[in-house]
C-alpha cells in the first residue's frame, strides 16, 4: 500500500527523463548566471520589487483598516456621548423635581403645623 506520492510506481518524479531535466535546468541556470550577471541582477531586482510591492499593499490594507476602525469608533463614541448627555439631563431634571417636591412637602408640613419660617 502506498502512503505517499514518492512511493507510488506511477509517480513521474521518479522517471529518469524528469530527473535529467531537473538536473539540467539548475545547471543551465548556473551557467547562464555565470555568463550573464546582469540578467541575475535584473531577476533579483524584480524579485525585490515584487516583495516591496507586497509589503506596500499590506501596509495600505492595514492603514485602510485602521482608518475605518477609527471612524467607526468615533461614530459609536459620539452616539454614546449623546445618549449619556441625554441621561445626565434627565437625571438632573429628576433630581430637581425630587428636591423641589421635598421642599414643597416640607413647606406644606411646616405650614400645617404652624412652623413656617
PDB file of C-alpha atoms in Angstrom:
ATOM      1  CA  UNK A   1       0.000   0.000   0.000  1.00  0.00           C
ATOM      2  CA  UNK A   2       1.386   3.388  -0.962  1.00  0.00           C
ATOM      3  CA  UNK A   3       1.149   6.155   1.609  1.00  0.00           C
ATOM      4  CA  UNK A   4       2.832   8.971  -0.258  1.00  0.00           C
ATOM      5  CA  UNK A   5       3.426  10.343  -3.705  1.00  0.00           C
ATOM      6  CA  UNK A   6       7.112   9.459  -3.748  1.00  0.00           C
ATOM      7  CA  UNK A   7       6.347   5.768  -3.137  1.00  0.00           C
ATOM      8  CA  UNK A   8       3.887   5.273  -5.988  1.00  0.00           C
ATOM      9  CA  UNK A   9       5.255   3.404  -9.009  1.00  0.00           C
ATOM     10  CA  UNK A  10       3.487   5.713 -11.469  1.00  0.00           C
ATOM     11  CA  UNK A  11       4.982   8.857  -9.971  1.00  0.00           C
ATOM     12  CA  UNK A  12       6.531  10.931 -12.755  1.00  0.00           C
ATOM     13  CA  UNK A  13       9.114  12.409 -10.420  1.00  0.00           C
ATOM     14  CA  UNK A  14      10.878   9.046 -10.284  1.00  0.00           C
ATOM     15  CA  UNK A  15      11.180   8.716 -14.058  1.00  0.00           C
ATOM     16  CA  UNK A  16      14.747   9.054 -15.398  1.00  0.00           C
ATOM     17  CA  UNK A  17      13.826  11.612 -18.057  1.00  0.00           C
ATOM     18  CA  UNK A  18      12.439  14.044 -15.496  1.00  0.00           C
ATOM     19  CA  UNK A  19      15.437  13.578 -13.223  1.00  0.00           C
ATOM     20  CA  UNK A  20      17.693  14.517 -16.121  1.00  0.00           C
ATOM     21  CA  UNK A  21      15.655  17.635 -16.807  1.00  0.00           C
ATOM     22  CA  UNK A  22      15.719  18.620 -13.143  1.00  0.00           C
ATOM     23  CA  UNK A  23      19.478  18.354 -13.115  1.00  0.00           C
ATOM     24  CA  UNK A  24      19.849  20.087 -16.442  1.00  0.00           C
ATOM     25  CA  UNK A  25      17.772  23.144 -15.516  1.00  0.00           C
ATOM     26  CA  UNK A  26      19.743  24.190 -12.423  1.00  0.00           C
ATOM     27  CA  UNK A  27      22.987  23.540 -14.266  1.00  0.00           C
ATOM     28  CA  UNK A  28      21.817  25.668 -17.191  1.00  0.00           C
ATOM     29  CA  UNK A  29      20.710  28.395 -14.816  1.00  0.00           C
ATOM     30  CA  UNK A  30      24.056  28.311 -13.050  1.00  0.00           C
ATOM     31  CA  UNK A  31      25.910  28.557 -16.341  1.00  0.00           C
ATOM     32  CA  UNK A  32      23.623  31.355 -17.503  1.00  0.00           C
ATOM     33  CA  UNK A  33      24.168  33.099 -14.172  1.00  0.00           C
ATOM     34  CA  UNK A  34      27.918  32.943 -14.685  1.00  0.00           C
ATOM     35  CA  UNK A  35      27.659  34.142 -18.270  1.00  0.00           C
ATOM     36  CA  UNK A  36      25.247  36.970 -17.609  1.00  0.00           C
ATOM     37  CA  UNK A  37      25.420  38.572 -14.136  1.00  0.00           C
ATOM     38  CA  UNK A  38      23.294  41.465 -15.380  1.00  0.00           C
ATOM     39  CA  UNK A  39      20.405  39.090 -16.055  1.00  0.00           C
ATOM     40  CA  UNK A  40      20.717  37.724 -12.497  1.00  0.00           C
ATOM     41  CA  UNK A  41      20.724  41.266 -11.066  1.00  0.00           C
ATOM     42  CA  UNK A  42      17.626  42.125 -13.096  1.00  0.00           C
ATOM     43  CA  UNK A  43      15.918  38.992 -11.786  1.00  0.00           C
ATOM     44  CA  UNK A  44      16.867  39.919  -8.217  1.00  0.00           C
ATOM     45  CA  UNK A  45      15.663  43.482  -8.781  1.00  0.00           C
ATOM     46  CA  UNK A  46      12.256  42.240  -9.960  1.00  0.00           C
ATOM     47  CA  UNK A  47      12.041  39.863  -7.011  1.00  0.00           C
ATOM     48  CA  UNK A  48      12.821  42.760  -4.663  1.00  0.00           C
ATOM     49  CA  UNK A  49      10.258  44.975  -6.376  1.00  0.00           C
ATOM     50  CA  UNK A  50       7.565  42.292  -6.010  1.00  0.00           C
ATOM     51  CA  UNK A  51       8.442  41.920  -2.337  1.00  0.00           C
ATOM     52  CA  UNK A  52       8.333  45.689  -1.801  1.00  0.00           C
ATOM     53  CA  UNK A  53       5.005  45.863  -3.641  1.00  0.00           C
ATOM     54  CA  UNK A  54       3.611  43.128  -1.405  1.00  0.00           C
ATOM     55  CA  UNK A  55       4.746  44.948   1.736  1.00  0.00           C
ATOM     56  CA  UNK A  56       3.394  48.266   0.433  1.00  0.00           C
ATOM     57  CA  UNK A  57      -0.004  46.789  -0.362  1.00  0.00           C
ATOM     58  CA  UNK A  58      -0.109  45.128   3.065  1.00  0.00           C
ATOM     59  CA  UNK A  59       0.681  48.443   4.756  1.00  0.00           C
ATOM     60  CA  UNK A  60      -2.044  50.148   2.710  1.00  0.00           C
ATOM     61  CA  UNK A  61      -4.552  47.482   3.771  1.00  0.00           C
ATOM     62  CA  UNK A  62      -3.587  47.944   7.417  1.00  0.00           C
ATOM     63  CA  UNK A  63      -3.869  51.741   7.115  1.00  0.00           C
ATOM     64  CA  UNK A  64      -7.290  51.408   5.460  1.00  0.00           C
ATOM     65  CA  UNK A  65      -8.468  49.086   8.236  1.00  0.00           C
ATOM     66  CA  UNK A  66      -7.172  51.400  10.963  1.00  0.00           C
ATOM     67  CA  UNK A  67      -8.810  54.456   9.373  1.00  0.00           C
ATOM     68  CA  UNK A  68     -12.163  52.720   9.010  1.00  0.00           C
ATOM     69  CA  UNK A  69     -11.878  51.357  12.570  1.00  0.00           C
ATOM     70  CA  UNK A  70     -11.098  54.883  13.802  1.00  0.00           C
ATOM     71  CA  UNK A  71     -14.153  56.316  12.038  1.00  0.00           C
ATOM     72  CA  UNK A  72     -16.344  53.526  13.364  1.00  0.00           C
ATOM     73  CA  UNK A  73     -15.129  54.052  16.931  1.00  0.00           C
ATOM     74  CA  UNK A  74     -15.574  57.823  16.714  1.00  0.00           C
ATOM     75  CA  UNK A  75     -19.113  57.379  15.431  1.00  0.00           C
ATOM     76  CA  UNK A  76     -20.012  54.932  18.175  1.00  0.00           C
ATOM     77  CA  UNK A  77     -18.422  57.125  20.847  1.00  0.00           C
ATOM     78  CA  UNK A  78     -20.340  60.155  19.564  1.00  0.00           C
ATOM     79  CA  UNK A  79     -23.589  58.173  19.751  1.00  0.00           C
ATOM     80  CA  UNK A  80     -22.774  57.033  23.283  1.00  0.00           C
ATOM     81  CA  UNK A  81     -21.873  60.595  24.258  1.00  0.00           C
ATOM     82  CA  UNK A  82     -25.248  61.857  23.025  1.00  0.00           C
ATOM     83  CA  UNK A  83     -27.076  59.136  24.961  1.00  0.00           C
ATOM     84  CA  UNK A  84     -25.030  59.858  28.086  1.00  0.00           C
ATOM     85  CA  UNK A  85     -25.720  63.592  27.825  1.00  0.00           C
ATOM     86  CA  UNK A  86     -29.451  62.906  27.483  1.00  0.00           C
ATOM     87  CA  UNK A  87     -29.349  60.630  30.544  1.00  0.00           C
ATOM     88  CA  UNK A  88     -27.423  63.235  32.559  1.00  0.00           C
ATOM     89  CA  UNK A  89     -30.001  65.902  31.696  1.00  0.00           C
ATOM     90  CA  UNK A  90     -32.817  63.561  32.642  1.00  0.00           C
ATOM     91  CA  UNK A  91     -31.143  62.746  35.972  1.00  0.00           C
ATOM     92  CA  UNK A  92     -30.681  66.461  36.704  1.00  0.00           C
ATOM     93  CA  UNK A  93     -34.343  67.084  35.885  1.00  0.00           C
ATOM     94  CA  UNK A  94     -35.491  64.217  38.120  1.00  0.00           C
ATOM     95  CA  UNK A  95     -33.186  65.379  40.922  1.00  0.00           C
ATOM     96  CA  UNK A  96     -34.604  68.895  40.629  1.00  0.00           C
ATOM     97  CA  UNK A  97     -38.160  67.564  40.762  1.00  0.00           C
ATOM     98  CA  UNK A  98     -37.362  65.400  43.775  1.00  0.00           C
ATOM     99  CA  UNK A  99     -35.612  68.262  45.572  1.00  0.00           C
ATOM    100  CA  UNK A 100     -38.471  70.639  44.792  1.00  0.00           C
ATOM    101  CA  UNK A 101     -41.023  68.029  45.839  1.00  0.00           C
ATOM    102  CA  UNK A 102     -39.239  67.502  49.148  1.00  0.00           C
ATOM    103  CA  UNK A 103     -39.043  71.244  49.710  1.00  0.00           C
ATOM    104  CA  UNK A 104     -42.697  71.663  48.815  1.00  0.00           C
ATOM    105  CA  UNK A 105     -43.636  68.726  51.031  1.00  0.00           C
ATOM    106  CA  UNK A 106     -41.543  70.178  53.891  1.00  0.00           C
ATOM    107  CA  UNK A 107     -43.186  73.619  53.491  1.00  0.00           C
ATOM    108  CA  UNK A 108     -46.659  72.040  53.478  1.00  0.00           C
ATOM    109  CA  UNK A 109     -45.871  70.085  56.625  1.00  0.00           C
ATOM    110  CA  UNK A 110     -44.488  73.182  58.356  1.00  0.00           C
ATOM    111  CA  UNK A 111     -47.466  75.299  57.268  1.00  0.00           C
ATOM    112  CA  UNK A 112     -49.853  72.686  58.563  1.00  0.00           C
ATOM    113  CA  UNK A 113     -48.103  72.595  61.895  1.00  0.00           C
ATOM    114  CA  UNK A 114     -47.749  76.394  62.003  1.00  0.00           C
ATOM    115  CA  UNK A 115     -43.966  76.438  61.993  1.00  0.00           C
ATOM    116  CA  UNK A 116     -43.473  78.263  58.695  1.00  0.00           C
ATOM    117  CA  UNK A 117     -40.364  80.368  58.834  1.00  0.00           C
TER     118      UNK A 117
END
